[in-house]
PDB file of C-alpha atoms in Angstrom:
ATOM      1  CA  UNK A   1     -27.071 114.280  41.672  1.00 49.00           C
ATOM      2  CA  UNK A   2     -29.137 111.540  42.124  1.00 48.00           C
ATOM      3  CA  UNK A   3     -29.621 111.016  38.276  1.00 47.00           C
ATOM      4  CA  UNK A   4     -25.946 110.688  37.882  1.00 49.00           C
ATOM      5  CA  UNK A   5     -25.837 107.900  40.671  1.00 47.00           C
ATOM      6  CA  UNK A   6     -28.673 105.934  39.285  1.00 47.00           C
ATOM      7  CA  UNK A   7     -26.913 105.767  35.443  1.00 49.00           C
ATOM      8  CA  UNK A   8     -23.553 104.844  37.281  1.00 46.00           C
ATOM      9  CA  UNK A   9     -25.348 101.988  39.173  1.00 45.00           C
ATOM     10  CA  UNK A  10     -27.134 101.058  35.893  1.00 56.00           C
ATOM     11  CA  UNK A  11     -23.883 100.953  34.015  1.00 55.00           C
ATOM     12  CA  UNK A  12     -22.072  98.987  36.714  1.00 58.00           C
ATOM     13  CA  UNK A  13     -24.713  96.408  36.742  1.00 59.00           C
ATOM     14  CA  UNK A  14     -24.675  96.007  33.192  1.00 57.00           C
ATOM     15  CA  UNK A  15     -20.863  95.225  33.213  1.00 61.00           C
ATOM     16  CA  UNK A  16     -21.284  93.038  35.896  1.00 67.00           C
ATOM     17  CA  UNK A  17     -24.053  90.998  34.324  1.00 70.00           C
ATOM     18  CA  UNK A  18     -21.849  90.817  30.992  1.00 66.00           C
ATOM     19  CA  UNK A  19     -18.750  89.701  32.694  1.00 67.00           C
ATOM     20  CA  UNK A  20     -20.908  86.925  34.377  1.00 73.00           C
ATOM     21  CA  UNK A  21     -22.405  85.923  31.092  1.00 69.00           C
ATOM     22  CA  UNK A  22     -18.796  85.621  29.513  1.00 68.00           C
ATOM     23  CA  UNK A  23     -17.646  83.509  32.282  1.00 68.00           C
ATOM     24  CA  UNK A  24     -20.450  81.302  31.510  1.00 66.00           C
ATOM     25  CA  UNK A  25     -19.749  80.947  27.841  1.00 72.00           C
ATOM     26  CA  UNK A  26     -16.116  80.349  28.428  1.00 67.00           C
ATOM     27  CA  UNK A  27     -16.862  77.473  30.862  1.00 70.00           C
ATOM     28  CA  UNK A  28     -19.179  76.012  28.350  1.00 74.00           C
ATOM     29  CA  UNK A  29     -16.703  76.313  25.256  1.00 68.00           C
ATOM     30  CA  UNK A  30     -14.062  74.643  27.455  1.00 63.00           C
ATOM     31  CA  UNK A  31     -16.567  71.918  28.418  1.00 67.00           C
ATOM     32  CA  UNK A  32     -17.695  71.175  24.972  1.00 67.00           C
ATOM     33  CA  UNK A  33     -13.866  70.940  24.041  1.00 67.00           C
ATOM     34  CA  UNK A  34     -12.900  68.401  26.549  1.00 64.00           C
ATOM     35  CA  UNK A  35     -15.751  66.595  25.520  1.00 61.00           C
ATOM     36  CA  UNK A  36     -14.719  66.560  21.509  1.00 55.00           C
ATOM     37  CA  UNK A  37     -11.114  65.649  22.741  1.00 51.00           C
ATOM     38  CA  UNK A  38     -11.949  62.768  24.949  1.00 53.00           C
ATOM     39  CA  UNK A  39     -14.566  61.343  22.420  1.00 52.00           C
ATOM     40  CA  UNK A  40     -13.273  59.244  19.556  1.00 53.00           C
ATOM     41  CA  UNK A  41     -13.843  61.162  15.957  1.00 51.00           C
ATOM     42  CA  UNK A  42     -15.982  59.230  13.711  1.00 51.00           C
ATOM     43  CA  UNK A  43     -13.969  60.610  10.808  1.00 48.00           C
ATOM     44  CA  UNK A  44     -10.846  59.254  12.411  1.00 47.00           C
ATOM     45  CA  UNK A  45     -12.542  55.944  12.884  1.00 51.00           C
ATOM     46  CA  UNK A  46     -13.704  55.518   9.311  1.00 50.00           C
ATOM     47  CA  UNK A  47     -10.169  56.300   7.998  1.00 47.00           C
ATOM     48  CA  UNK A  48      -8.622  54.090  10.520  1.00 50.00           C
ATOM     49  CA  UNK A  49     -10.862  51.339   9.495  1.00 51.00           C
ATOM     50  CA  UNK A  50     -10.876  51.747   6.111  1.00 53.00           C
ATOM     51  CA  UNK A  51      -7.871  53.588   5.054  1.00 56.00           C
ATOM     52  CA  UNK A  52      -4.932  52.094   7.160  1.00 66.00           C
ATOM     53  CA  UNK A  53      -3.764  48.651   6.134  1.00 68.00           C
ATOM     54  CA  UNK A  54      -1.983  46.108   8.526  1.00 71.00           C
ATOM     55  CA  UNK A  55       1.848  45.636   8.154  1.00 76.00           C
ATOM     56  CA  UNK A  56       2.251  41.835   7.249  1.00 70.00           C
ATOM     57  CA  UNK A  57       5.676  39.981   6.499  1.00 70.00           C
ATOM     58  CA  UNK A  58       5.634  37.511   3.500  1.00 74.00           C
ATOM     59  CA  UNK A  59       7.660  34.381   3.090  1.00 66.00           C
ATOM     60  CA  UNK A  60       7.900  31.632   0.458  1.00 74.00           C
ATOM     61  CA  UNK A  61       7.621  28.197   2.058  1.00 74.00           C
ATOM     62  CA  UNK A  62      10.412  25.437   0.933  1.00 78.00           C
ATOM     63  CA  UNK A  63       9.704  22.006   1.209  1.00 79.00           C
ATOM     64  CA  UNK A  64      11.784  19.758   3.220  1.00 77.00           C
ATOM     65  CA  UNK A  65      12.097  16.473   4.755  1.00 78.00           C
ATOM     66  CA  UNK A  66      11.263  16.188   8.426  1.00 76.00           C
ATOM     67  CA  UNK A  67      10.699  13.239  10.750  1.00 74.00           C
ATOM     68  CA  UNK A  68       7.414  13.341  12.670  1.00 72.00           C
ATOM     69  CA  UNK A  69       7.559  11.430  15.771  1.00 78.00           C
ATOM     70  CA  UNK A  70       4.194  10.134  17.125  1.00 72.00           C
ATOM     71  CA  UNK A  71       3.591   8.691  20.550  1.00 74.00           C
ATOM     72  CA  UNK A  72       1.334   6.199  21.190  1.00 70.00           C
ATOM     73  CA  UNK A  73       0.712   3.325  23.511  1.00 76.00           C
ATOM     74  CA  UNK A  74      -0.715  -0.029  22.685  1.00 71.00           C
ATOM     75  CA  UNK A  75      -0.182  -3.695  23.072  1.00 77.00           C
ATOM     76  CA  UNK A  76       1.916  -6.134  20.828  1.00 76.00           C
ATOM     77  CA  UNK A  77       0.692  -9.426  19.837  1.00 81.00           C
ATOM     78  CA  UNK A  78       2.049 -12.221  17.758  1.00 83.00           C
ATOM     79  CA  UNK A  79      -0.256 -13.585  15.167  1.00 85.00           C
ATOM     80  CA  UNK A  80       1.167 -17.004  14.971  1.00 90.00           C
ATOM     81  CA  UNK A  81       3.624 -18.762  16.420  1.00 93.00           C
ATOM     82  CA  UNK A  82       5.292 -21.663  14.715  1.00 94.00           C
ATOM     83  CA  UNK A  83       6.750 -25.045  16.274  1.00 96.00           C
ATOM     84  CA  UNK A  84      10.328 -26.101  15.482  1.00 96.00           C
ATOM     85  CA  UNK A  85       9.681 -29.769  14.471  1.00 96.00           C
ATOM     86  CA  UNK A  86      12.254 -31.666  12.654  1.00 96.00           C
ATOM     87  CA  UNK A  87      11.704 -33.672   9.308  1.00 95.00           C
ATOM     88  CA  UNK A  88      14.400 -36.296   9.821  1.00 96.00           C
ATOM     89  CA  UNK A  89      15.483 -38.308  13.101  1.00 96.00           C
ATOM     90  CA  UNK A  90      19.089 -37.677  14.233  1.00 96.00           C
ATOM     91  CA  UNK A  91      21.638 -36.326  16.630  1.00 97.00           C
ATOM     92  CA  UNK A  92      22.278 -32.806  16.888  1.00 97.00           C
ATOM     93  CA  UNK A  93      25.786 -31.511  15.806  1.00 97.00           C
ATOM     94  CA  UNK A  94      25.359 -27.898  15.717  1.00 97.00           C
ATOM     95  CA  UNK A  95      23.194 -25.137  17.561  1.00 96.00           C
ATOM     96  CA  UNK A  96      22.966 -21.671  16.097  1.00 95.00           C
ATOM     97  CA  UNK A  97      23.527 -18.980  18.848  1.00 94.00           C
ATOM     98  CA  UNK A  98      20.500 -17.458  18.115  1.00 94.00           C
ATOM     99  CA  UNK A  99      18.386 -20.511  18.749  1.00 95.00           C
ATOM    100  CA  UNK A 100      17.629 -19.070  22.552  1.00 94.00           C
ATOM    101  CA  UNK A 101      14.717 -17.280  24.207  1.00 93.00           C
ATOM    102  CA  UNK A 102      14.808 -13.944  22.855  1.00 92.00           C
ATOM    103  CA  UNK A 103      17.008 -14.604  20.042  1.00 95.00           C
ATOM    104  CA  UNK A 104      16.636 -13.067  16.486  1.00 95.00           C
ATOM    105  CA  UNK A 105      17.584 -15.107  13.206  1.00 96.00           C
ATOM    106  CA  UNK A 106      17.532 -14.152   9.614  1.00 96.00           C
ATOM    107  CA  UNK A 107      15.662 -15.860   6.888  1.00 95.00           C
ATOM    108  CA  UNK A 108      17.699 -18.838   5.743  1.00 94.00           C
ATOM    109  CA  UNK A 109      19.765 -18.946   8.834  1.00 96.00           C
ATOM    110  CA  UNK A 110      20.471 -22.726   9.991  1.00 96.00           C
ATOM    111  CA  UNK A 111      19.336 -22.775  13.235  1.00 96.00           C
ATOM    112  CA  UNK A 112      20.448 -26.615  14.233  1.00 97.00           C
ATOM    113  CA  UNK A 113      22.379 -29.198  12.323  1.00 97.00           C
ATOM    114  CA  UNK A 114      21.958 -32.799  12.432  1.00 97.00           C
ATOM    115  CA  UNK A 115      24.366 -35.787  11.987  1.00 97.00           C
ATOM    116  CA  UNK A 116      24.783 -36.046   7.827  1.00 96.00           C
ATOM    117  CA  UNK A 117      26.659 -39.343   8.080  1.00 96.00           C
ATOM    118  CA  UNK A 118      23.606 -41.730   7.684  1.00 96.00           C
ATOM    119  CA  UNK A 119      21.935 -39.517   5.313  1.00 97.00           C
ATOM    120  CA  UNK A 120      24.789 -39.434   3.033  1.00 97.00           C
ATOM    121  CA  UNK A 121      25.423 -42.904   3.033  1.00 97.00           C
ATOM    122  CA  UNK A 122      21.426 -43.633   2.075  1.00 97.00           C
ATOM    123  CA  UNK A 123      22.134 -40.989  -0.761  1.00 97.00           C
ATOM    124  CA  UNK A 124      25.292 -43.001  -2.160  1.00 97.00           C
ATOM    125  CA  UNK A 125      23.288 -46.161  -1.919  1.00 97.00           C
ATOM    126  CA  UNK A 126      20.496 -44.581  -3.863  1.00 97.00           C
ATOM    127  CA  UNK A 127      22.646 -43.316  -6.348  1.00 97.00           C
ATOM    128  CA  UNK A 128      24.091 -46.727  -6.864  1.00 97.00           C
ATOM    129  CA  UNK A 129      20.812 -48.183  -7.609  1.00 97.00           C
ATOM    130  CA  UNK A 130      19.794 -45.599  -9.870  1.00 97.00           C
ATOM    131  CA  UNK A 131      23.262 -46.743 -11.908  1.00 97.00           C
ATOM    132  CA  UNK A 132      22.229 -50.247 -11.427  1.00 97.00           C
ATOM    133  CA  UNK A 133      18.897 -49.690 -12.846  1.00 97.00           C
ATOM    134  CA  UNK A 134      20.171 -47.843 -15.651  1.00 97.00           C
ATOM    135  CA  UNK A 135      22.572 -50.325 -16.502  1.00 97.00           C
ATOM    136  CA  UNK A 136      19.777 -53.097 -16.579  1.00 96.00           C
ATOM    137  CA  UNK A 137      17.320 -51.246 -18.779  1.00 96.00           C
ATOM    138  CA  UNK A 138      20.061 -50.809 -21.230  1.00 97.00           C
ATOM    139  CA  UNK A 139      21.151 -54.414 -21.254  1.00 96.00           C
ATOM    140  CA  UNK A 140      17.347 -55.247 -21.655  1.00 95.00           C
ATOM    141  CA  UNK A 141      17.321 -52.990 -24.530  1.00 95.00           C
ATOM    142  CA  UNK A 142      20.234 -54.459 -26.318  1.00 96.00           C
ATOM    143  CA  UNK A 143      18.951 -57.850 -25.886  1.00 94.00           C
ATOM    144  CA  UNK A 144      15.621 -57.062 -27.331  1.00 94.00           C
ATOM    145  CA  UNK A 145      17.282 -55.297 -30.212  1.00 94.00           C
ATOM    146  CA  UNK A 146      19.241 -58.601 -31.043  1.00 95.00           C
ATOM    147  CA  UNK A 147      16.528 -60.855 -30.427  1.00 93.00           C
ATOM    148  CA  UNK A 148      14.373 -58.653 -32.918  1.00 93.00           C
ATOM    149  CA  UNK A 149      17.064 -58.893 -35.661  1.00 93.00           C
ATOM    150  CA  UNK A 150      17.293 -62.664 -35.071  1.00 93.00           C
ATOM    151  CA  UNK A 151      13.628 -63.286 -35.538  1.00 91.00           C
ATOM    152  CA  UNK A 152      13.620 -60.989 -38.622  1.00 91.00           C
ATOM    153  CA  UNK A 153      16.172 -63.022 -40.024  1.00 92.00           C
ATOM    154  CA  UNK A 154      14.359 -66.382 -39.526  1.00 91.00           C
ATOM    155  CA  UNK A 155      10.851 -65.053 -39.981  1.00 91.00           C
ATOM    156  CA  UNK A 156      11.193 -62.219 -42.590  1.00 91.00           C
ATOM    157  CA  UNK A 157       8.001 -60.124 -43.166  1.00 88.00           C
ATOM    158  CA  UNK A 158       6.736 -61.092 -40.020  1.00 91.00           C
ATOM    159  CA  UNK A 159       5.793 -58.804 -37.163  1.00 94.00           C
ATOM    160  CA  UNK A 160       8.370 -59.380 -33.757  1.00 91.00           C
ATOM    161  CA  UNK A 161       6.430 -60.883 -31.018  1.00 94.00           C
ATOM    162  CA  UNK A 162       6.706 -58.583 -27.726  1.00 93.00           C
ATOM    163  CA  UNK A 163       8.344 -61.425 -25.822  1.00 92.00           C
ATOM    164  CA  UNK A 164      10.797 -61.983 -28.804  1.00 91.00           C
ATOM    165  CA  UNK A 165      11.514 -58.303 -28.089  1.00 91.00           C
ATOM    166  CA  UNK A 166      11.971 -58.573 -24.519  1.00 93.00           C
ATOM    167  CA  UNK A 167       9.298 -55.709 -24.187  1.00 94.00           C
ATOM    168  CA  UNK A 168       8.250 -56.980 -20.676  1.00 95.00           C
ATOM    169  CA  UNK A 169      11.719 -56.903 -19.535  1.00 95.00           C
ATOM    170  CA  UNK A 170      12.308 -53.891 -20.849  1.00 95.00           C
ATOM    171  CA  UNK A 171       9.205 -52.226 -19.467  1.00 96.00           C
ATOM    172  CA  UNK A 172      10.288 -53.708 -15.829  1.00 96.00           C
ATOM    173  CA  UNK A 173      13.564 -52.225 -16.084  1.00 96.00           C
ATOM    174  CA  UNK A 174      12.066 -48.891 -16.902  1.00 97.00           C
ATOM    175  CA  UNK A 175      10.199 -49.017 -13.492  1.00 97.00           C
ATOM    176  CA  UNK A 176      13.025 -50.180 -11.496  1.00 97.00           C
ATOM    177  CA  UNK A 177      15.133 -47.030 -12.885  1.00 97.00           C
ATOM    178  CA  UNK A 178      12.309 -44.548 -11.948  1.00 97.00           C
ATOM    179  CA  UNK A 179      11.740 -46.106  -8.321  1.00 97.00           C
ATOM    180  CA  UNK A 180      15.752 -46.066  -7.871  1.00 97.00           C
ATOM    181  CA  UNK A 181      15.797 -42.451  -9.205  1.00 97.00           C
ATOM    182  CA  UNK A 182      12.635 -41.449  -6.844  1.00 98.00           C
ATOM    183  CA  UNK A 183      14.735 -43.342  -3.854  1.00 97.00           C
ATOM    184  CA  UNK A 184      17.751 -40.847  -4.748  1.00 97.00           C
ATOM    185  CA  UNK A 185      15.794 -37.931  -4.900  1.00 97.00           C
ATOM    186  CA  UNK A 186      14.054 -38.570  -1.177  1.00 97.00           C
ATOM    187  CA  UNK A 187      17.617 -39.521  -0.129  1.00 97.00           C
ATOM    188  CA  UNK A 188      18.920 -36.129  -1.102  1.00 97.00           C
ATOM    189  CA  UNK A 189      16.034 -34.197   0.341  1.00 97.00           C
ATOM    190  CA  UNK A 190      16.601 -35.910   3.578  1.00 96.00           C
ATOM    191  CA  UNK A 191      20.179 -34.915   3.696  1.00 97.00           C
ATOM    192  CA  UNK A 192      19.053 -31.523   3.042  1.00 96.00           C
ATOM    193  CA  UNK A 193      16.644 -31.531   5.768  1.00 96.00           C
ATOM    194  CA  UNK A 194      19.613 -32.411   8.468  1.00 97.00           C
ATOM    195  CA  UNK A 195      20.145 -28.655   8.443  1.00 96.00           C
ATOM    196  CA  UNK A 196      16.817 -26.652   9.760  1.00 96.00           C
ATOM    197  CA  UNK A 197      16.170 -23.594   8.554  1.00 96.00           C
ATOM    198  CA  UNK A 198      13.029 -20.852   8.951  1.00 95.00           C
ATOM    199  CA  UNK A 199      11.901 -19.046   5.156  1.00 95.00           C
ATOM    200  CA  UNK A 200      11.314 -15.655   7.185  1.00 94.00           C
ATOM    201  CA  UNK A 201      13.306 -13.651   9.507  1.00 95.00           C
ATOM    202  CA  UNK A 202      12.036 -14.035  13.341  1.00 94.00           C
ATOM    203  CA  UNK A 203      12.556 -14.406  16.887  1.00 95.00           C
ATOM    204  CA  UNK A 204      12.950 -17.282  19.293  1.00 96.00           C
ATOM    205  CA  UNK A 205      10.509 -17.749  22.095  1.00 95.00           C
ATOM    206  CA  UNK A 206      11.867 -20.989  23.245  1.00 95.00           C
ATOM    207  CA  UNK A 207      14.142 -23.831  22.515  1.00 95.00           C
ATOM    208  CA  UNK A 208      15.552 -27.141  24.475  1.00 94.00           C
ATOM    209  CA  UNK A 209      18.008 -28.083  21.602  1.00 94.00           C
ATOM    210  CA  UNK A 210      21.527 -28.970  22.783  1.00 95.00           C
ATOM    211  CA  UNK A 211      24.436 -30.307  20.997  1.00 96.00           C
ATOM    212  CA  UNK A 212      24.574 -33.974  21.298  1.00 95.00           C
ATOM    213  CA  UNK A 213      20.589 -34.304  21.926  1.00 95.00           C
ATOM    214  CA  UNK A 214      18.573 -36.805  19.829  1.00 95.00           C
ATOM    215  CA  UNK A 215      15.569 -35.600  17.838  1.00 94.00           C
ATOM    216  CA  UNK A 216      13.075 -37.598  16.376  1.00 94.00           C
ATOM    217  CA  UNK A 217      11.183 -36.640  13.269  1.00 94.00           C
ATOM    218  CA  UNK A 218       8.084 -34.970  14.238  1.00 93.00           C
ATOM    219  CA  UNK A 219       9.294 -34.066  18.015  1.00 93.00           C
ATOM    220  CA  UNK A 220       8.959 -30.372  18.922  1.00 95.00           C
ATOM    221  CA  UNK A 221      12.101 -28.915  20.336  1.00 95.00           C
ATOM    222  CA  UNK A 222      11.268 -25.255  20.189  1.00 95.00           C
ATOM    223  CA  UNK A 223       8.878 -22.167  19.112  1.00 96.00           C
ATOM    224  CA  UNK A 224       9.434 -19.248  16.965  1.00 96.00           C
ATOM    225  CA  UNK A 225       7.635 -16.736  15.358  1.00 94.00           C
ATOM    226  CA  UNK A 226       7.828 -14.135  12.085  1.00 94.00           C
ATOM    227  CA  UNK A 227       8.863 -10.632  12.634  1.00 91.00           C
ATOM    228  CA  UNK A 228       6.049  -9.543  10.114  1.00 88.00           C
ATOM    229  CA  UNK A 229       3.454 -11.536  12.234  1.00 82.00           C
ATOM    230  CA  UNK A 230       3.555  -8.620  15.049  1.00 74.00           C
ATOM    231  CA  UNK A 231       0.271  -6.871  15.548  1.00 71.00           C
ATOM    232  CA  UNK A 232      -0.466  -3.834  17.472  1.00 68.00           C
TER     233      UNK A 232
END
């Protein structure tokens, strides 16, 4: 009887120990499984880094014209100012609307007009002097030819003297014609200067010109500058 009790006790103890051991093994297995799930897989990482490719979009750029606006600050300076100085004297009969402070004008635009009356008379007189000088030259040349033929008839085979051929008078007449032509050119130039223009487009900074005002040659009446003389 006692022997049967001891054998039953031994079997029960072994089963109890085996159950505890199995429970511990299950806990260890569960712990290891949870650790593997929570930690990244090296194989998966390796596959992700090397095997998977990023998805990208591709498009062909097309050239086009675009306005680029650049904002900047600075100071604008004028490189040179031009004084408005007439080259002839006279009374102003026309003033351009652009000839005022801040006004703009184009290249070749007439800014002021000076009375042309006296200058046209001077040109007419100079042209008349040209005609007179040309006539005198022709007269001297004709008289020289006549005198040279007469001398040749009276002195055949002899050279005609310069005084007989009227060479001094012809030379003087030629000089007078050249002088008259020069005066006519000067009168024509003065007439063109009654209209004052600038060879560039620009702006007016100041002007005191008024219709009826008398201007003298060399007297400044305003100041302008060219648009291409602006510097930043």
